[in-house]
Amino acid sequence: MPTFDASAAECHVFTFKEGLLSKVAHDLKLEVKEFEVQFDEASISARFDAASFGVVCVMKRGQPKPGTLKDKDKSDILQYLAQDVLQVHRYPEITFQSTEVTRIGSSVRVAGMLDLHGQKRRLSVLASSEGGRLVARVKVHQPDFGIKPFKALLGAIKVKPDVEVVLSIPAPQA
C-alpha cells in the first residue's frame, strides 16, 4: 500500500473569522507538518500529529497574504491551538480510517471514521483529480468533536465552528 507523508503530500486547515470585531481578526491557512496517509483502491488510513501544526499565512478573500503575521503572533496562535483547542497533551493524534472507497471516474468517494479530540465521527468526502494530485476538501464542524472554537473579547472575535481541511496526495495510477 503506497504511503505518503509531508514530503510528497500536503494537509492544510483553513479557519474563518466571525464576530462583531472580525475586521481586526484574520482567516488563517494552517499546515500539518507531520502525517502519514496510506492509500490503495480499497482502503485509506491516515495519521496526523496534532502537535505538528504550523501557521502558513493569513488569507484575505480566499487569497494568501504572507508576511501579515509576526513570528510572535504565529507562536501565540500555535500555542493556543495546541493547548486549548486540540489539547494535544490529551489527544496527540488525529486518525482517519476508511470504511468504503469508491472510484468514480477520476475521483474517489471515501467514507470512514475520523477520530479527533477523543471523539469518533463518520466522515464522507469526494476527492478529485487536480493536476496529477488527488485532492480532498472537507468541512469539519469542531463542536461535533467536543472542540470549542476560539473566541476572544466576550465573543466579539471568534473562529467559525466549521474549518476546511484540504488533503492533497499524488494521484494513484488507474
PDB file of N, CA and C in Angstrom, residues 80-138:
ATOM      1  N   TYR A  80      -2.008  28.415  21.499  1.00  0.00           N
ATOM      2  CA  TYR A  80      -3.432  28.326  21.833  1.00  0.00           C
ATOM      3  C   TYR A  80      -4.064  27.104  21.157  1.00  0.00           C
ATOM      4  N   LEU A  81      -3.717  26.882  19.892  1.00  0.00           N
ATOM      5  CA  LEU A  81      -4.246  25.737  19.149  1.00  0.00           C
ATOM      6  C   LEU A  81      -3.883  24.430  19.850  1.00  0.00           C
ATOM      7  N   ALA A  82      -2.619  24.282  20.215  1.00  0.00           N
ATOM      8  CA  ALA A  82      -2.158  23.039  20.838  1.00  0.00           C
ATOM      9  C   ALA A  82      -2.745  22.838  22.234  1.00  0.00           C
ATOM     10  N   GLN A  83      -2.714  23.881  23.050  1.00  0.00           N
ATOM     11  CA  GLN A  83      -3.125  23.729  24.450  1.00  0.00           C
ATOM     12  C   GLN A  83      -4.635  23.777  24.656  1.00  0.00           C
ATOM     13  N   ASP A  84      -5.296  24.723  24.023  1.00  0.00           N
ATOM     14  CA  ASP A  84      -6.702  24.977  24.339  1.00  0.00           C
ATOM     15  C   ASP A  84      -7.694  24.405  23.331  1.00  0.00           C
ATOM     16  N   VAL A  85      -7.329  24.368  22.071  1.00  0.00           N
ATOM     17  CA  VAL A  85      -8.261  23.876  21.051  1.00  0.00           C
ATOM     18  C   VAL A  85      -8.116  22.365  20.883  1.00  0.00           C
ATOM     19  N   LEU A  86      -6.942  21.905  20.477  1.00  0.00           N
ATOM     20  CA  LEU A  86      -6.741  20.476  20.226  1.00  0.00           C
ATOM     21  C   LEU A  86      -6.358  19.693  21.481  1.00  0.00           C
ATOM     22  N   GLN A  87      -5.872  20.373  22.491  1.00  0.00           N
ATOM     23  CA  GLN A  87      -5.445  19.726  23.739  1.00  0.00           C
ATOM     24  C   GLN A  87      -4.532  18.533  23.448  1.00  0.00           C
ATOM     25  N   VAL A  88      -3.415  18.821  22.777  1.00  0.00           N
ATOM     26  CA  VAL A  88      -2.532  17.759  22.286  1.00  0.00           C
ATOM     27  C   VAL A  88      -1.919  16.917  23.402  1.00  0.00           C
ATOM     28  N   HIS A  89      -1.863  17.427  24.608  1.00  0.00           N
ATOM     29  CA  HIS A  89      -1.349  16.623  25.722  1.00  0.00           C
ATOM     30  C   HIS A  89      -2.293  15.450  26.021  1.00  0.00           C
ATOM     31  N   ARG A  90      -3.578  15.611  25.741  1.00  0.00           N
ATOM     32  CA  ARG A  90      -4.567  14.539  25.949  1.00  0.00           C
ATOM     33  C   ARG A  90      -4.857  13.763  24.672  1.00  0.00           C
ATOM     34  N   TYR A  91      -4.811  14.458  23.535  1.00  0.00           N
ATOM     35  CA  TYR A  91      -5.181  13.864  22.246  1.00  0.00           C
ATOM     36  C   TYR A  91      -4.070  14.137  21.230  1.00  0.00           C
ATOM     37  N   PRO A  92      -2.951  13.419  21.316  1.00  0.00           N
ATOM     38  CA  PRO A  92      -1.791  13.734  20.481  1.00  0.00           C
ATOM     39  C   PRO A  92      -1.935  13.359  19.005  1.00  0.00           C
ATOM     40  N   GLU A  93      -2.929  12.548  18.694  1.00  0.00           N
ATOM     41  CA  GLU A  93      -3.038  12.047  17.324  1.00  0.00           C
ATOM     42  C   GLU A  93      -4.460  12.217  16.789  1.00  0.00           C
ATOM     43  N   ILE A  94      -4.533  12.516  15.504  1.00  0.00           N
ATOM     44  CA  ILE A  94      -5.799  12.573  14.771  1.00  0.00           C
ATOM     45  C   ILE A  94      -5.717  11.457  13.742  1.00  0.00           C
ATOM     46  N   THR A  95      -6.740  10.608  13.660  1.00  0.00           N
ATOM     47  CA  THR A  95      -6.680   9.496  12.711  1.00  0.00           C
ATOM     48  C   THR A  95      -7.951   9.418  11.870  1.00  0.00           C
ATOM     49  N   PHE A  96      -7.794   8.814  10.700  1.00  0.00           N
ATOM     50  CA  PHE A  96      -8.928   8.531   9.823  1.00  0.00           C
ATOM     51  C   PHE A  96      -8.747   7.124   9.290  1.00  0.00           C
ATOM     52  N   GLN A  97      -9.829   6.351   9.265  1.00  0.00           N
ATOM     53  CA  GLN A  97      -9.810   5.016   8.678  1.00  0.00           C
ATOM     54  C   GLN A  97     -11.044   4.860   7.798  1.00  0.00           C
ATOM     55  N   SER A  98     -10.805   4.552   6.534  1.00  0.00           N
ATOM     56  CA  SER A  98     -11.936   4.404   5.616  1.00  0.00           C
ATOM     57  C   SER A  98     -12.723   3.143   5.929  1.00  0.00           C
ATOM     58  N   THR A  99     -14.011   3.208   5.617  1.00  0.00           N
ATOM     59  CA  THR A  99     -14.878   2.035   5.674  1.00  0.00           C
ATOM     60  C   THR A  99     -15.363   1.682   4.275  1.00  0.00           C
ATOM     61  N   GLU A 100     -15.238   2.645   3.359  1.00  0.00           N
ATOM     62  CA  GLU A 100     -15.673   2.434   1.976  1.00  0.00           C
ATOM     63  C   GLU A 100     -14.902   3.378   1.056  1.00  0.00           C
ATOM     64  N   VAL A 101     -14.380   2.825  -0.040  1.00  0.00           N
ATOM     65  CA  VAL A 101     -13.676   3.615  -1.057  1.00  0.00           C
ATOM     66  C   VAL A 101     -14.272   3.248  -2.408  1.00  0.00           C
ATOM     67  N   THR A 102     -14.784   4.246  -3.126  1.00  0.00           N
ATOM     68  CA  THR A 102     -15.426   4.004  -4.415  1.00  0.00           C
ATOM     69  C   THR A 102     -14.838   4.940  -5.456  1.00  0.00           C
ATOM     70  N   ARG A 103     -14.294   4.368  -6.526  1.00  0.00           N
ATOM     71  CA  ARG A 103     -13.769   5.191  -7.613  1.00  0.00           C
ATOM     72  C   ARG A 103     -14.929   5.606  -8.508  1.00  0.00           C
ATOM     73  N   ILE A 104     -14.975   6.913  -8.834  1.00  0.00           N
ATOM     74  CA  ILE A 104     -15.991   7.470  -9.723  1.00  0.00           C
ATOM     75  C   ILE A 104     -15.239   8.263 -10.785  1.00  0.00           C
ATOM     76  N   GLY A 105     -14.935   7.613 -11.904  1.00  0.00           N
ATOM     77  CA  GLY A 105     -14.119   8.268 -12.926  1.00  0.00           C
ATOM     78  C   GLY A 105     -12.739   8.568 -12.369  1.00  0.00           C
ATOM     79  N   SER A 106     -12.319   9.834 -12.448  1.00  0.00           N
ATOM     80  CA  SER A 106     -11.007  10.212 -11.911  1.00  0.00           C
ATOM     81  C   SER A 106     -11.094  10.646 -10.448  1.00  0.00           C
ATOM     82  N   SER A 107     -12.292  10.605  -9.874  1.00  0.00           N
ATOM     83  CA  SER A 107     -12.488  10.974  -8.469  1.00  0.00           C
ATOM     84  C   SER A 107     -12.641   9.726  -7.605  1.00  0.00           C
ATOM     85  N   VAL A 108     -12.538   9.925  -6.306  1.00  0.00           N
ATOM     86  CA  VAL A 108     -12.694   8.831  -5.352  1.00  0.00           C
ATOM     87  C   VAL A 108     -13.594   9.306  -4.214  1.00  0.00           C
ATOM     88  N   ARG A 109     -14.666   8.565  -3.945  1.00  0.00           N
ATOM     89  CA  ARG A 109     -15.528   8.858  -2.793  1.00  0.00           C
ATOM     90  C   ARG A 109     -15.040   7.980  -1.642  1.00  0.00           C
ATOM     91  N   VAL A 110     -14.804   8.634  -0.513  1.00  0.00           N
ATOM     92  CA  VAL A 110     -14.277   7.938   0.660  1.00  0.00           C
ATOM     93  C   VAL A 110     -15.210   8.198   1.841  1.00  0.00           C
ATOM     94  N   ALA A 111     -15.613   7.135   2.505  1.00  0.00           N
ATOM     95  CA  ALA A 111     -16.371   7.238   3.753  1.00  0.00           C
ATOM     96  C   ALA A 111     -15.562   6.528   4.822  1.00  0.00           C
ATOM     97  N   GLY A 112     -15.635   7.045   6.039  1.00  0.00           N
ATOM     98  CA  GLY A 112     -14.881   6.411   7.111  1.00  0.00           C
ATOM     99  C   GLY A 112     -15.097   7.104   8.431  1.00  0.00           C
ATOM    100  N   MET A 113     -14.206   6.805   9.374  1.00  0.00           N
ATOM    101  CA  MET A 113     -14.300   7.333  10.732  1.00  0.00           C
ATOM    102  C   MET A 113     -13.116   8.251  11.015  1.00  0.00           C
ATOM    103  N   LEU A 114     -13.437   9.470  11.448  1.00  0.00           N
ATOM    104  CA  LEU A 114     -12.428  10.431  11.870  1.00  0.00           C
ATOM    105  C   LEU A 114     -12.398  10.437  13.394  1.00  0.00           C
ATOM    106  N   ASP A 115     -11.214  10.227  13.952  1.00  0.00           N
ATOM    107  CA  ASP A 115     -11.014  10.276  15.403  1.00  0.00           C
ATOM    108  C   ASP A 115     -10.236  11.551  15.706  1.00  0.00           C
ATOM    109  N   LEU A 116     -10.928  12.513  16.302  1.00  0.00           N
ATOM    110  CA  LEU A 116     -10.370  13.836  16.569  1.00  0.00           C
ATOM    111  C   LEU A 116     -10.782  14.270  17.970  1.00  0.00           C
ATOM    112  N   HIS A 117      -9.823  14.648  18.775  1.00  0.00           N
ATOM    113  CA  HIS A 117     -10.115  15.197  20.107  1.00  0.00           C
ATOM    114  C   HIS A 117     -10.884  14.185  20.960  1.00  0.00           C
ATOM    115  N   GLY A 118     -10.557  12.898  20.780  1.00  0.00           N
ATOM    116  CA  GLY A 118     -11.193  11.855  21.574  1.00  0.00           C
ATOM    117  C   GLY A 118     -12.599  11.483  21.147  1.00  0.00           C
ATOM    118  N   GLN A 119     -13.057  12.019  20.027  1.00  0.00           N
ATOM    119  CA  GLN A 119     -14.408  11.737  19.516  1.00  0.00           C
ATOM    120  C   GLN A 119     -14.297  11.105  18.128  1.00  0.00           C
ATOM    121  N   LYS A 120     -15.085  10.080  17.872  1.00  0.00           N
ATOM    122  CA  LYS A 120     -15.121   9.449  16.546  1.00  0.00           C
ATOM    123  C   LYS A 120     -16.431   9.806  15.867  1.00  0.00           C
ATOM    124  N   ARG A 121     -16.309  10.235  14.611  1.00  0.00           N
ATOM    125  CA  ARG A 121     -17.494  10.589  13.819  1.00  0.00           C
ATOM    126  C   ARG A 121     -17.296  10.094  12.390  1.00  0.00           C
ATOM    127  N   ARG A 122     -18.436   9.760  11.758  1.00  0.00           N
ATOM    128  CA  ARG A 122     -18.396   9.378  10.337  1.00  0.00           C
ATOM    129  C   ARG A 122     -18.080  10.606   9.504  1.00  0.00           C
ATOM    130  N   LEU A 123     -17.339  10.379   8.443  1.00  0.00           N
ATOM    131  CA  LEU A 123     -16.950  11.450   7.537  1.00  0.00           C
ATOM    132  C   LEU A 123     -16.984  10.900   6.127  1.00  0.00           C
ATOM    133  N   SER A 124     -17.513  11.675   5.205  1.00  0.00           N
ATOM    134  CA  SER A 124     -17.558  11.282   3.802  1.00  0.00           C
ATOM    135  C   SER A 124     -17.030  12.436   2.970  1.00  0.00           C
ATOM    136  N   VAL A 125     -16.209  12.110   1.979  1.00  0.00           N
ATOM    137  CA  VAL A 125     -15.590  13.147   1.159  1.00  0.00           C
ATOM    138  C   VAL A 125     -15.391  12.620  -0.260  1.00  0.00           C
ATOM    139  N   LEU A 126     -15.481  13.524  -1.220  1.00  0.00           N
ATOM    140  CA  LEU A 126     -15.174  13.209  -2.610  1.00  0.00           C
ATOM    141  C   LEU A 126     -13.831  13.840  -2.926  1.00  0.00           C
ATOM    142  N   ALA A 127     -12.848  13.017  -3.255  1.00  0.00           N
ATOM    143  CA  ALA A 127     -11.519  13.504  -3.623  1.00  0.00           C
ATOM    144  C   ALA A 127     -11.442  13.556  -5.145  1.00  0.00           C
ATOM    145  N   SER A 128     -11.015  14.699  -5.671  1.00  0.00           N
ATOM    146  CA  SER A 128     -10.973  14.915  -7.117  1.00  0.00           C
ATOM    147  C   SER A 128      -9.544  14.955  -7.620  1.00  0.00           C
ATOM    148  N   SER A 129      -9.378  14.567  -8.870  1.00  0.00           N
ATOM    149  CA  SER A 129      -8.074  14.634  -9.518  1.00  0.00           C
ATOM    150  C   SER A 129      -7.828  16.066  -9.983  1.00  0.00           C
ATOM    151  N   GLU A 130      -6.711  16.646  -9.527  1.00  0.00           N
ATOM    152  CA  GLU A 130      -6.357  18.017  -9.892  1.00  0.00           C
ATOM    153  C   GLU A 130      -4.862  18.081 -10.182  1.00  0.00           C
ATOM    154  N   GLY A 131      -4.505  18.213 -11.457  1.00  0.00           N
ATOM    155  CA  GLY A 131      -3.104  18.380 -11.824  1.00  0.00           C
ATOM    156  C   GLY A 131      -2.185  17.275 -11.334  1.00  0.00           C
ATOM    157  N   GLY A 132      -2.582  16.027 -11.515  1.00  0.00           N
ATOM    158  CA  GLY A 132      -1.744  14.908 -11.100  1.00  0.00           C
ATOM    159  C   GLY A 132      -1.803  14.597  -9.612  1.00  0.00           C
ATOM    160  N   ARG A 133      -2.722  15.238  -8.914  1.00  0.00           N
ATOM    161  CA  ARG A 133      -2.870  15.002  -7.478  1.00  0.00           C
ATOM    162  C   ARG A 133      -4.320  14.635  -7.172  1.00  0.00           C
ATOM    163  N   LEU A 134      -4.505  13.932  -6.102  1.00  0.00           N
ATOM    164  CA  LEU A 134      -5.835  13.618  -5.600  1.00  0.00           C
ATOM    165  C   LEU A 134      -6.070  14.563  -4.426  1.00  0.00           C
ATOM    166  N   VAL A 135      -7.096  15.417  -4.533  1.00  0.00           N
ATOM    167  CA  VAL A 135      -7.328  16.475  -3.549  1.00  0.00           C
ATOM    168  C   VAL A 135      -8.699  16.281  -2.905  1.00  0.00           C
ATOM    169  N   ALA A 136      -8.693  16.182  -1.585  1.00  0.00           N
ATOM    170  CA  ALA A 136      -9.930  16.043  -0.812  1.00  0.00           C
ATOM    171  C   ALA A 136     -10.141  17.314  -0.004  1.00  0.00           C
ATOM    172  N   ARG A 137     -11.344  17.854  -0.083  1.00  0.00           N
ATOM    173  CA  ARG A 137     -11.732  19.029   0.705  1.00  0.00           C
ATOM    174  C   ARG A 137     -12.938  18.645   1.552  1.00  0.00           C
ATOM    175  N   VAL A 138     -12.846  18.925   2.844  1.00  0.00           N
ATOM    176  CA  VAL A 138     -13.951  18.560   3.726  1.00  0.00           C
ATOM    177  C   VAL A 138     -14.091  19.598   4.839  1.00  0.00           C
TER     178      VAL A 138
END
